[in-house]
């Protein structure tokens, strides 16, 4: 699915040079659920941005779906991203002025799907994440857990090869957090590849493999059986 080789990211200003990632090499196989952990500032979000084709590395190689993409232009990255990657963010990132159906439909509009296909896809994925009964509600009328279900539906609606989740339970209480992790776990068991950044040991237990970062470097990887918490 994806592989990095000696991946580095350096941020430079006139006075300061900060190494966010330092020669990171790892890979994710199709159908895996991988958790990336580490303290704040260790490079987790920077790595996720590069994996999600939101940014390019300073050096090293990134292979996505067997293609080397580390030097792609923004236009090339955007095309690959829209067709292949779904994102789930800590802050949901829903559009308040759009209802649930419209929020989930938006990626399909960008991809040029016709109205009837959009309706079918959206209805299917809303039922999949058990939020179809809220289709006409707006984000501010939903609980945090419901908003994150909508965000997961939006990530899934274009049937991406990869889901990237950035602290998906970070703004949820424990009960709603478990619901979202159970949903991601179910998606993975049905074949969706997931890479998740998290501080939560509890959430990481759902992954088959945990990659730990420290000061921009991979310090270890633990391969384990997926455990339902």
Short mmCIF file of N, CA, C and O in Angstrom, two decimals, residues 41-181:
data_model
loop_
_atom_site.label_atom_id
_atom_site.label_comp_id
_atom_site.label_asym_id
_atom_site.label_seq_id
_atom_site.Cartn_x
_atom_site.Cartn_y
_atom_site.Cartn_z
N UNK A 41 5.09 16.70 19.30
CA UNK A 41 6.28 17.25 18.67
C UNK A 41 7.25 16.23 18.13
O UNK A 41 8.34 16.59 17.66
N UNK A 42 6.85 14.93 18.14
CA UNK A 42 7.79 13.90 17.68
C UNK A 42 7.75 13.70 16.17
O UNK A 42 8.56 12.94 15.63
N UNK A 43 6.78 14.33 15.47
CA UNK A 43 6.72 14.21 14.03
C UNK A 43 5.54 13.41 13.50
O UNK A 43 5.43 13.18 12.29
N UNK A 44 4.63 13.01 14.39
CA UNK A 44 3.50 12.17 13.97
C UNK A 44 2.63 12.85 12.93
O UNK A 44 2.31 12.27 11.88
N UNK A 45 2.23 14.08 13.20
CA UNK A 45 1.35 14.78 12.27
C UNK A 45 2.06 15.12 10.97
O UNK A 45 1.46 15.09 9.89
N UNK A 46 3.35 15.45 11.06
CA UNK A 46 4.13 15.71 9.84
C UNK A 46 4.17 14.48 8.96
O UNK A 46 3.98 14.56 7.74
N UNK A 47 4.39 13.32 9.59
CA UNK A 47 4.41 12.07 8.83
C UNK A 47 3.05 11.80 8.20
O UNK A 47 2.97 11.42 7.02
N UNK A 48 1.99 12.01 8.96
CA UNK A 48 0.65 11.77 8.43
C UNK A 48 0.35 12.69 7.25
O UNK A 48 -0.27 12.28 6.26
N UNK A 49 0.80 13.94 7.33
CA UNK A 49 0.59 14.88 6.22
C UNK A 49 1.29 14.42 4.95
O UNK A 49 0.76 14.58 3.84
N UNK A 50 2.48 13.87 5.10
CA UNK A 50 3.20 13.37 3.93
C UNK A 50 2.54 12.11 3.38
O UNK A 50 2.35 11.96 2.17
N UNK A 51 2.16 11.20 4.28
CA UNK A 51 1.47 9.98 3.84
C UNK A 51 0.16 10.31 3.13
O UNK A 51 -0.23 9.63 2.18
N UNK A 52 -0.50 11.39 3.58
CA UNK A 52 -1.76 11.81 2.98
C UNK A 52 -1.61 12.71 1.78
O UNK A 52 -2.60 13.26 1.27
N UNK A 53 -0.37 12.91 1.33
CA UNK A 53 -0.08 13.72 0.14
C UNK A 53 -0.52 15.17 0.32
O UNK A 53 -0.87 15.85 -0.64
N UNK A 54 -0.48 15.63 1.56
CA UNK A 54 -0.74 17.04 1.85
C UNK A 54 0.56 17.84 1.82
O UNK A 54 0.53 19.07 1.77
N UNK A 55 1.70 17.13 1.85
CA UNK A 55 3.00 17.80 1.87
C UNK A 55 4.03 16.85 1.25
O UNK A 55 3.80 15.64 1.15
N UNK A 56 5.14 17.40 0.81
CA UNK A 56 6.25 16.61 0.30
C UNK A 56 7.37 16.56 1.33
O UNK A 56 7.57 17.51 2.10
N UNK A 57 8.15 15.46 1.36
CA UNK A 57 9.31 15.42 2.25
C UNK A 57 10.44 16.29 1.72
O UNK A 57 10.46 16.65 0.54
N UNK A 58 11.38 16.61 2.60
CA UNK A 58 12.58 17.33 2.18
C UNK A 58 13.53 16.39 1.44
O UNK A 58 14.18 16.78 0.47
N UNK A 59 13.59 15.15 1.90
CA UNK A 59 14.42 14.14 1.23
C UNK A 59 13.86 12.77 1.53
O UNK A 59 12.99 12.59 2.38
N UNK A 60 14.38 11.78 0.80
CA UNK A 60 13.88 10.41 0.96
C UNK A 60 12.81 10.09 -0.07
O UNK A 60 12.45 10.93 -0.90
N UNK A 61 12.30 8.88 -0.01
CA UNK A 61 11.32 8.40 -0.98
C UNK A 61 10.03 7.99 -0.30
O UNK A 61 10.04 7.46 0.81
N UNK A 62 8.92 8.22 -1.01
CA UNK A 62 7.62 7.78 -0.55
C UNK A 62 6.92 7.07 -1.72
O UNK A 62 6.68 7.67 -2.76
N UNK A 63 6.64 5.78 -1.52
CA UNK A 63 5.96 4.98 -2.54
C UNK A 63 4.52 4.76 -2.09
O UNK A 63 4.27 4.20 -1.02
N UNK A 64 3.58 5.20 -2.92
CA UNK A 64 2.16 5.02 -2.64
C UNK A 64 1.52 4.28 -3.81
O UNK A 64 1.64 4.71 -4.95
N UNK A 65 0.90 3.13 -3.52
CA UNK A 65 0.33 2.27 -4.56
C UNK A 65 1.37 1.97 -5.65
O UNK A 65 1.10 2.05 -6.84
N UNK A 66 2.59 1.67 -5.17
CA UNK A 66 3.71 1.27 -6.03
C UNK A 66 4.27 2.39 -6.90
O UNK A 66 5.08 2.12 -7.80
N UNK A 67 3.89 3.63 -6.64
CA UNK A 67 4.43 4.77 -7.38
C UNK A 67 5.21 5.69 -6.44
O UNK A 67 4.77 5.96 -5.32
N UNK A 68 6.38 6.14 -6.90
CA UNK A 68 7.18 7.07 -6.11
C UNK A 68 6.57 8.46 -6.25
O UNK A 68 6.45 8.99 -7.35
N UNK A 69 6.14 9.05 -5.13
CA UNK A 69 5.35 10.29 -5.19
C UNK A 69 5.99 11.44 -4.40
O UNK A 69 5.38 12.51 -4.27
N UNK A 70 7.21 11.26 -3.89
CA UNK A 70 7.79 12.27 -2.99
C UNK A 70 8.01 13.62 -3.66
O UNK A 70 8.04 14.65 -2.98
N UNK A 71 8.16 13.62 -4.98
CA UNK A 71 8.41 14.88 -5.67
C UNK A 71 7.23 15.41 -6.45
O UNK A 71 7.38 16.34 -7.26
N UNK A 72 6.05 14.85 -6.22
CA UNK A 72 4.88 15.27 -6.98
C UNK A 72 4.50 16.72 -6.71
O UNK A 72 4.68 17.23 -5.61
N UNK A 73 3.96 17.36 -7.71
CA UNK A 73 3.44 18.73 -7.56
C UNK A 73 2.15 18.68 -6.75
O UNK A 73 1.55 17.62 -6.55
N UNK A 74 1.70 19.85 -6.29
CA UNK A 74 0.44 19.91 -5.54
C UNK A 74 -0.72 19.39 -6.38
O UNK A 74 -1.60 18.68 -5.88
N UNK A 75 -0.73 19.71 -7.66
CA UNK A 75 -1.81 19.24 -8.54
C UNK A 75 -1.81 17.72 -8.64
O UNK A 75 -2.88 17.08 -8.58
N UNK A 76 -0.64 17.13 -8.79
CA UNK A 76 -0.54 15.67 -8.86
C UNK A 76 -0.94 15.03 -7.54
O UNK A 76 -1.65 14.01 -7.52
N UNK A 77 -0.50 15.62 -6.43
CA UNK A 77 -0.85 15.07 -5.11
C UNK A 77 -2.35 15.16 -4.87
O UNK A 77 -2.96 14.23 -4.35
N UNK A 78 -2.94 16.29 -5.26
CA UNK A 78 -4.38 16.48 -5.04
C UNK A 78 -5.20 15.44 -5.80
O UNK A 78 -6.18 14.90 -5.28
N UNK A 79 -4.78 15.13 -7.02
CA UNK A 79 -5.51 14.14 -7.81
C UNK A 79 -5.43 12.77 -7.16
O UNK A 79 -6.45 12.07 -7.01
N UNK A 80 -4.24 12.37 -6.76
CA UNK A 80 -4.07 11.08 -6.09
C UNK A 80 -4.82 11.03 -4.76
O UNK A 80 -5.45 10.02 -4.42
N UNK A 81 -4.76 12.13 -4.03
CA UNK A 81 -5.39 12.20 -2.71
C UNK A 81 -6.90 12.04 -2.82
O UNK A 81 -7.52 11.26 -2.09
N UNK A 82 -7.52 12.77 -3.73
CA UNK A 82 -8.98 12.74 -3.87
C UNK A 82 -9.47 11.36 -4.28
O UNK A 82 -10.55 10.93 -3.85
N UNK A 83 -8.70 10.66 -5.07
CA UNK A 83 -9.13 9.37 -5.60
C UNK A 83 -8.83 8.20 -4.67
O UNK A 83 -9.46 7.14 -4.80
N UNK A 84 -7.90 8.38 -3.73
CA UNK A 84 -7.39 7.22 -3.01
C UNK A 84 -7.35 7.30 -1.49
O UNK A 84 -7.16 6.28 -0.83
N UNK A 85 -7.49 8.50 -0.91
CA UNK A 85 -7.28 8.65 0.53
C UNK A 85 -8.47 9.35 1.18
O UNK A 85 -8.96 10.36 0.68
N UNK A 86 -8.91 8.80 2.31
CA UNK A 86 -9.93 9.44 3.13
C UNK A 86 -9.32 9.88 4.45
O UNK A 86 -8.44 9.19 5.00
N UNK A 87 -9.75 11.02 4.98
CA UNK A 87 -9.19 11.58 6.21
C UNK A 87 -10.24 11.66 7.31
O UNK A 87 -11.39 12.05 7.05
N UNK A 88 -9.83 11.33 8.53
CA UNK A 88 -10.67 11.54 9.72
C UNK A 88 -9.85 12.37 10.69
O UNK A 88 -8.76 11.96 11.11
N UNK A 89 -10.36 13.57 11.04
CA UNK A 89 -9.61 14.50 11.87
C UNK A 89 -10.18 14.56 13.29
O UNK A 89 -11.36 14.28 13.53
N UNK A 90 -9.34 14.98 14.22
CA UNK A 90 -9.76 15.14 15.61
C UNK A 90 -10.91 16.13 15.75
O UNK A 90 -11.82 15.93 16.54
N UNK A 91 -10.87 17.20 14.95
CA UNK A 91 -11.86 18.27 15.08
C UNK A 91 -13.02 18.13 14.09
O UNK A 91 -13.73 19.10 13.83
N UNK A 92 -13.18 16.95 13.52
CA UNK A 92 -14.28 16.60 12.63
C UNK A 92 -14.20 17.31 11.27
O UNK A 92 -14.40 16.71 10.23
N UNK A 93 -13.96 18.64 11.29
CA UNK A 93 -13.84 19.44 10.06
C UNK A 93 -15.07 19.34 9.16
O UNK A 93 -14.96 19.30 7.93
N UNK A 94 -16.25 19.32 9.76
CA UNK A 94 -17.50 19.37 9.00
C UNK A 94 -17.84 20.81 8.69
O UNK A 94 -17.40 21.74 9.39
N UNK A 95 -18.64 21.01 7.65
CA UNK A 95 -19.07 22.36 7.27
C UNK A 95 -20.42 22.63 7.91
O UNK A 95 -21.41 21.96 7.61
N UNK A 96 -20.46 23.61 8.82
CA UNK A 96 -21.67 23.86 9.61
C UNK A 96 -22.89 24.20 8.76
O UNK A 96 -24.03 23.91 9.14
N UNK A 97 -22.67 24.84 7.61
CA UNK A 97 -23.78 25.28 6.78
C UNK A 97 -24.38 24.17 5.93
O UNK A 97 -25.41 24.35 5.28
N UNK A 98 -23.73 23.01 5.90
CA UNK A 98 -24.23 21.86 5.15
C UNK A 98 -24.78 20.81 6.11
O UNK A 98 -24.21 20.60 7.19
N UNK A 99 -25.85 20.14 5.70
CA UNK A 99 -26.37 19.08 6.56
C UNK A 99 -25.51 17.82 6.41
O UNK A 99 -24.53 17.79 5.63
N UNK A 100 -25.86 16.79 7.15
CA UNK A 100 -25.07 15.56 7.16
C UNK A 100 -24.91 14.99 5.75
O UNK A 100 -23.80 14.67 5.31
N UNK A 101 -26.02 14.86 5.04
CA UNK A 101 -25.98 14.31 3.68
C UNK A 101 -25.04 15.13 2.81
O UNK A 101 -24.19 14.58 2.09
N UNK A 102 -25.16 16.44 2.86
CA UNK A 102 -24.37 17.33 2.01
C UNK A 102 -22.88 17.28 2.36
O UNK A 102 -22.02 17.35 1.49
N UNK A 103 -22.57 17.18 3.66
CA UNK A 103 -21.16 17.05 4.07
C UNK A 103 -20.53 15.80 3.50
O UNK A 103 -19.39 15.82 3.00
N UNK A 104 -21.26 14.70 3.57
CA UNK A 104 -20.72 13.42 3.09
C UNK A 104 -20.66 13.40 1.56
O UNK A 104 -19.77 12.79 0.96
N UNK A 105 -21.59 14.09 0.92
CA UNK A 105 -21.66 14.12 -0.53
C UNK A 105 -20.52 14.92 -1.17
O UNK A 105 -20.14 14.68 -2.32
N UNK A 106 -19.96 15.87 -0.44
CA UNK A 106 -19.03 16.84 -1.01
C UNK A 106 -17.85 16.20 -1.77
O UNK A 106 -17.54 16.64 -2.89
N UNK A 107 -17.17 15.18 -1.22
CA UNK A 107 -16.06 14.59 -1.99
C UNK A 107 -16.49 14.03 -3.35
O UNK A 107 -15.72 14.09 -4.31
N UNK A 108 -17.72 13.52 -3.43
CA UNK A 108 -18.21 12.97 -4.69
C UNK A 108 -18.48 14.06 -5.72
O UNK A 108 -18.30 13.85 -6.92
N UNK A 109 -18.88 15.23 -5.24
CA UNK A 109 -19.07 16.37 -6.15
C UNK A 109 -17.72 16.77 -6.75
O UNK A 109 -17.60 16.98 -7.96
N UNK A 110 -16.69 16.83 -5.89
CA UNK A 110 -15.35 17.18 -6.37
C UNK A 110 -14.83 16.16 -7.39
O UNK A 110 -14.06 16.50 -8.30
N UNK A 111 -15.26 14.89 -7.22
CA UNK A 111 -14.80 13.83 -8.12
C UNK A 111 -15.66 13.71 -9.37
O UNK A 111 -15.38 12.87 -10.23
N UNK A 112 -16.72 14.49 -9.46
CA UNK A 112 -17.53 14.53 -10.68
C UNK A 112 -18.60 13.46 -10.78
O UNK A 112 -19.10 13.18 -11.88
N UNK A 113 -19.02 12.86 -9.67
CA UNK A 113 -20.10 11.88 -9.70
C UNK A 113 -21.43 12.56 -10.04
O UNK A 113 -21.68 13.70 -9.62
N UNK A 114 -22.30 11.87 -10.77
CA UNK A 114 -23.60 12.45 -11.07
C UNK A 114 -24.52 12.34 -9.85
O UNK A 114 -24.22 11.61 -8.88
N UNK A 115 -25.64 13.05 -9.87
CA UNK A 115 -26.50 13.19 -8.70
C UNK A 115 -27.04 11.85 -8.21
O UNK A 115 -27.08 11.59 -7.00
N UNK A 116 -27.47 10.99 -9.12
CA UNK A 116 -28.06 9.72 -8.70
C UNK A 116 -27.02 8.80 -8.06
O UNK A 116 -27.29 8.14 -7.04
N UNK A 117 -25.81 8.79 -8.61
CA UNK A 117 -24.75 7.99 -8.02
C UNK A 117 -24.34 8.54 -6.66
O UNK A 117 -24.06 7.78 -5.72
N UNK A 118 -24.32 9.88 -6.55
CA UNK A 118 -23.98 10.48 -5.26
C UNK A 118 -25.00 10.09 -4.20
O UNK A 118 -24.64 9.71 -3.07
N UNK A 119 -26.27 10.16 -4.55
CA UNK A 119 -27.33 9.83 -3.59
C UNK A 119 -27.19 8.40 -3.11
O UNK A 119 -27.30 8.10 -1.91
N UNK A 120 -26.93 7.48 -4.04
CA UNK A 120 -26.81 6.05 -3.69
C UNK A 120 -25.60 5.82 -2.79
O UNK A 120 -25.69 5.12 -1.77
N UNK A 121 -24.46 6.41 -3.15
CA UNK A 121 -23.23 6.23 -2.37
C UNK A 121 -23.40 6.80 -0.96
O UNK A 121 -23.01 6.16 0.03
N UNK A 122 -23.95 8.01 -0.86
CA UNK A 122 -24.09 8.67 0.43
C UNK A 122 -25.04 7.88 1.33
O UNK A 122 -24.75 7.64 2.51
N UNK A 123 -26.16 7.46 0.81
CA UNK A 123 -27.11 6.70 1.60
C UNK A 123 -26.49 5.41 2.11
O UNK A 123 -26.66 5.02 3.27
N UNK A 124 -25.73 4.76 1.24
CA UNK A 124 -25.08 3.50 1.61
C UNK A 124 -24.10 3.69 2.76
O UNK A 124 -24.10 2.92 3.74
N UNK A 125 -23.28 4.73 2.68
CA UNK A 125 -22.25 4.91 3.71
C UNK A 125 -22.84 5.45 5.00
O UNK A 125 -22.37 5.12 6.10
N UNK A 126 -23.90 6.26 4.92
CA UNK A 126 -24.56 6.73 6.15
C UNK A 126 -25.18 5.56 6.90
O UNK A 126 -25.15 5.52 8.14
N UNK A 127 -25.73 4.62 6.18
CA UNK A 127 -26.27 3.41 6.83
C UNK A 127 -25.15 2.57 7.41
O UNK A 127 -25.29 1.98 8.49
N UNK A 128 -24.03 2.53 6.72
CA UNK A 128 -22.89 1.74 7.18
C UNK A 128 -22.39 2.22 8.54
O UNK A 128 -22.03 1.40 9.40
N UNK A 129 -22.37 3.54 8.74
CA UNK A 129 -21.87 4.09 10.01
C UNK A 129 -23.00 4.44 10.98
O UNK A 129 -22.79 5.08 12.00
N UNK A 130 -24.21 4.00 10.62
CA UNK A 130 -25.38 4.13 11.51
C UNK A 130 -25.70 5.59 11.87
O UNK A 130 -25.94 5.93 13.03
N UNK A 131 -25.73 6.45 10.83
CA UNK A 131 -26.07 7.85 11.05
C UNK A 131 -27.09 8.32 10.02
O UNK A 131 -27.41 9.51 9.92
N UNK A 132 -27.68 7.39 9.26
CA UNK A 132 -28.61 7.75 8.18
C UNK A 132 -29.83 8.49 8.71
O UNK A 132 -30.40 9.35 8.02
N UNK A 133 -30.24 8.19 9.95
CA UNK A 133 -31.42 8.85 10.52
C UNK A 133 -31.18 10.33 10.81
O UNK A 133 -32.13 11.06 11.12
N UNK A 134 -29.93 10.78 10.71
CA UNK A 134 -29.59 12.19 10.94
C UNK A 134 -29.22 12.90 9.64
O UNK A 134 -28.61 13.98 9.68
N UNK A 135 -29.56 12.34 8.51
CA UNK A 135 -29.09 12.86 7.22
C UNK A 135 -29.42 14.33 6.99
O UNK A 135 -28.67 15.05 6.33
N UNK A 136 -30.56 14.80 7.50
CA UNK A 136 -30.99 16.18 7.26
C UNK A 136 -30.60 17.13 8.40
O UNK A 136 -30.91 18.32 8.36
N UNK A 137 -29.94 16.60 9.41
CA UNK A 137 -29.50 17.45 10.51
C UNK A 137 -28.19 18.14 10.14
O UNK A 137 -27.43 17.68 9.29
N UNK A 138 -27.92 19.24 10.85
CA UNK A 138 -26.68 19.99 10.66
C UNK A 138 -25.69 19.62 11.76
O UNK A 138 -26.10 19.15 12.84
N UNK A 139 -24.39 19.81 11.52
CA UNK A 139 -23.39 19.38 12.50
C UNK A 139 -23.64 19.88 13.92
O UNK A 139 -23.44 19.12 14.88
N UNK A 140 -24.07 21.13 14.07
CA UNK A 140 -24.27 21.67 15.41
C UNK A 140 -25.47 21.05 16.13
O UNK A 140 -25.65 21.27 17.33
N UNK A 141 -26.26 20.28 15.42
CA UNK A 141 -27.38 19.57 16.03
C UNK A 141 -27.00 18.16 16.46
O UNK A 141 -27.84 17.41 16.96
N UNK A 142 -25.74 17.80 16.30
CA UNK A 142 -25.26 16.45 16.59
C UNK A 142 -24.31 16.43 17.78
O UNK A 142 -23.65 17.43 18.08
N UNK A 143 -24.22 15.29 18.44
CA UNK A 143 -23.21 15.10 19.47
C UNK A 143 -21.84 14.93 18.83
O UNK A 143 -21.73 14.74 17.60
N UNK A 144 -20.80 14.99 19.66
CA UNK A 144 -19.45 14.81 19.13
C UNK A 144 -19.28 13.46 18.46
O UNK A 144 -18.68 13.34 17.39
N UNK A 145 -19.81 12.42 19.09
CA UNK A 145 -19.70 11.09 18.51
C UNK A 145 -20.42 10.98 17.18
O UNK A 145 -19.93 10.34 16.24
N UNK A 146 -21.59 11.62 17.08
CA UNK A 146 -22.33 11.61 15.82
C UNK A 146 -21.59 12.39 14.74
O UNK A 146 -21.53 11.96 13.58
N UNK A 147 -20.98 13.53 15.12
CA UNK A 147 -20.21 14.29 14.14
C UNK A 147 -19.03 13.48 13.62
O UNK A 147 -18.72 13.52 12.42
N UNK A 148 -18.39 12.72 14.50
CA UNK A 148 -17.25 11.93 14.04
C UNK A 148 -17.71 10.77 13.14
O UNK A 148 -17.01 10.39 12.20
N UNK A 149 -18.91 10.24 13.38
CA UNK A 149 -19.46 9.23 12.48
C UNK A 149 -19.68 9.83 11.09
O UNK A 149 -19.42 9.18 10.07
N UNK A 150 -20.15 11.06 11.04
CA UNK A 150 -20.33 11.74 9.76
C UNK A 150 -18.97 11.92 9.08
O UNK A 150 -18.83 11.72 7.86
N UNK A 151 -17.96 12.29 9.87
CA UNK A 151 -16.62 12.47 9.31
C UNK A 151 -16.07 11.16 8.75
O UNK A 151 -15.41 11.15 7.70
N UNK A 152 -16.35 10.06 9.44
CA UNK A 152 -15.91 8.75 8.94
C UNK A 152 -16.65 8.42 7.64
O UNK A 152 -16.06 7.93 6.68
N UNK A 153 -17.95 8.71 7.61
CA UNK A 153 -18.74 8.47 6.39
C UNK A 153 -18.17 9.27 5.22
O UNK A 153 -18.05 8.76 4.11
N UNK A 154 -17.83 10.53 5.47
CA UNK A 154 -17.25 11.38 4.42
C UNK A 154 -15.92 10.80 3.93
O UNK A 154 -15.62 10.83 2.74
N UNK A 155 -15.13 10.25 4.84
CA UNK A 155 -13.85 9.65 4.46
C UNK A 155 -14.04 8.40 3.61
O UNK A 155 -13.21 8.08 2.76
N UNK A 156 -15.15 7.70 3.85
CA UNK A 156 -15.39 6.42 3.18
C UNK A 156 -16.12 6.53 1.85
O UNK A 156 -16.05 5.61 1.03
N UNK A 157 -16.84 7.63 1.63
CA UNK A 157 -17.83 7.67 0.56
C UNK A 157 -17.23 7.47 -0.83
O UNK A 157 -17.88 6.91 -1.73
N UNK A 158 -16.00 7.87 -1.03
CA UNK A 158 -15.37 7.69 -2.34
C UNK A 158 -14.65 6.35 -2.46
O UNK A 158 -13.95 6.10 -3.44
N UNK A 159 -14.82 5.50 -1.45
CA UNK A 159 -14.22 4.16 -1.42
C UNK A 159 -12.70 4.23 -1.61
O UNK A 159 -12.14 3.64 -2.54
N UNK A 160 -12.02 4.94 -0.71
CA UNK A 160 -10.57 5.12 -0.85
C UNK A 160 -9.81 3.84 -0.52
O UNK A 160 -10.31 2.94 0.15
N UNK A 161 -8.56 3.78 -0.98
CA UNK A 161 -7.69 2.66 -0.65
C UNK A 161 -7.19 2.76 0.79
O UNK A 161 -6.84 1.75 1.39
N UNK A 162 -7.14 3.99 1.32
CA UNK A 162 -6.48 4.24 2.60
C UNK A 162 -7.27 5.26 3.41
O UNK A 162 -7.71 6.27 2.88
N UNK A 163 -7.43 4.97 4.72
CA UNK A 163 -7.99 5.95 5.65
C UNK A 163 -6.87 6.42 6.58
O UNK A 163 -6.18 5.59 7.20
N UNK A 164 -6.68 7.72 6.69
CA UNK A 164 -5.73 8.31 7.64
C UNK A 164 -6.53 9.00 8.74
O UNK A 164 -7.36 9.87 8.45
N UNK A 165 -6.30 8.60 9.97
CA UNK A 165 -7.04 9.14 11.11
C UNK A 165 -6.08 9.85 12.06
O UNK A 165 -5.11 9.25 12.53
N UNK A 166 -6.35 11.12 12.34
CA UNK A 166 -5.49 11.93 13.20
C UNK A 166 -6.21 12.17 14.53
O UNK A 166 -7.13 12.98 14.61
N UNK A 167 -5.81 11.42 15.57
CA UNK A 167 -6.45 11.51 16.90
C UNK A 167 -7.98 11.45 16.77
O UNK A 167 -8.69 12.37 17.20
N UNK A 168 -8.54 10.39 16.20
CA UNK A 168 -9.98 10.37 15.89
C UNK A 168 -10.90 10.42 17.10
O UNK A 168 -12.08 10.75 16.96
N UNK A 169 -10.38 10.11 18.29
CA UNK A 169 -11.21 10.18 19.50
C UNK A 169 -10.79 11.31 20.43
O UNK A 169 -11.26 11.40 21.56
N UNK A 170 -9.90 12.18 19.96
CA UNK A 170 -9.31 13.20 20.82
C UNK A 170 -10.30 14.17 21.42
O UNK A 170 -10.07 14.71 22.51
N UNK A 171 -11.43 14.43 20.75
CA UNK A 171 -12.43 15.36 21.25
C UNK A 171 -13.69 14.65 21.75
O UNK A 171 -14.74 15.27 21.88
N UNK A 172 -13.58 13.36 22.04
CA UNK A 172 -14.75 12.58 22.44
C UNK A 172 -14.57 12.03 23.85
O UNK A 172 -13.45 11.77 24.29
N UNK A 173 -15.70 11.84 24.55
CA UNK A 173 -15.63 11.15 25.84
C UNK A 173 -15.35 9.68 25.59
O UNK A 173 -15.36 9.20 24.45
N UNK A 174 -15.11 8.92 26.66
CA UNK A 174 -14.66 7.54 26.50
C UNK A 174 -15.70 6.67 25.80
O UNK A 174 -15.36 5.82 24.98
N UNK A 175 -16.97 6.90 26.09
CA UNK A 175 -18.03 6.10 25.49
C UNK A 175 -18.10 6.31 23.98
O UNK A 175 -18.12 5.35 23.20
N UNK A 176 -18.15 7.59 23.56
CA UNK A 176 -18.20 7.88 22.13
C UNK A 176 -16.88 7.49 21.45
O UNK A 176 -16.87 7.07 20.29
N UNK A 177 -15.78 7.62 22.19
CA UNK A 177 -14.49 7.22 21.64
C UNK A 177 -14.46 5.73 21.31
O UNK A 177 -13.96 5.32 20.26
N UNK A 178 -15.01 4.92 22.20
CA UNK A 178 -15.06 3.48 21.96
C UNK A 178 -15.94 3.16 20.75
O UNK A 178 -15.64 2.25 19.97
N UNK A 179 -17.02 3.91 20.58
CA UNK A 179 -17.89 3.70 19.42
C UNK A 179 -17.14 3.94 18.12
O UNK A 179 -17.24 3.16 17.17
N UNK A 180 -16.38 5.04 18.08
CA UNK A 180 -15.64 5.37 16.86
C UNK A 180 -14.54 4.35 16.61
O UNK A 180 -14.33 3.91 15.46
N UNK A 181 -13.83 3.93 17.66
CA UNK A 181 -12.78 2.93 17.46
C UNK A 181 -13.39 1.59 17.03
O UNK A 181 -12.80 0.88 16.20
#
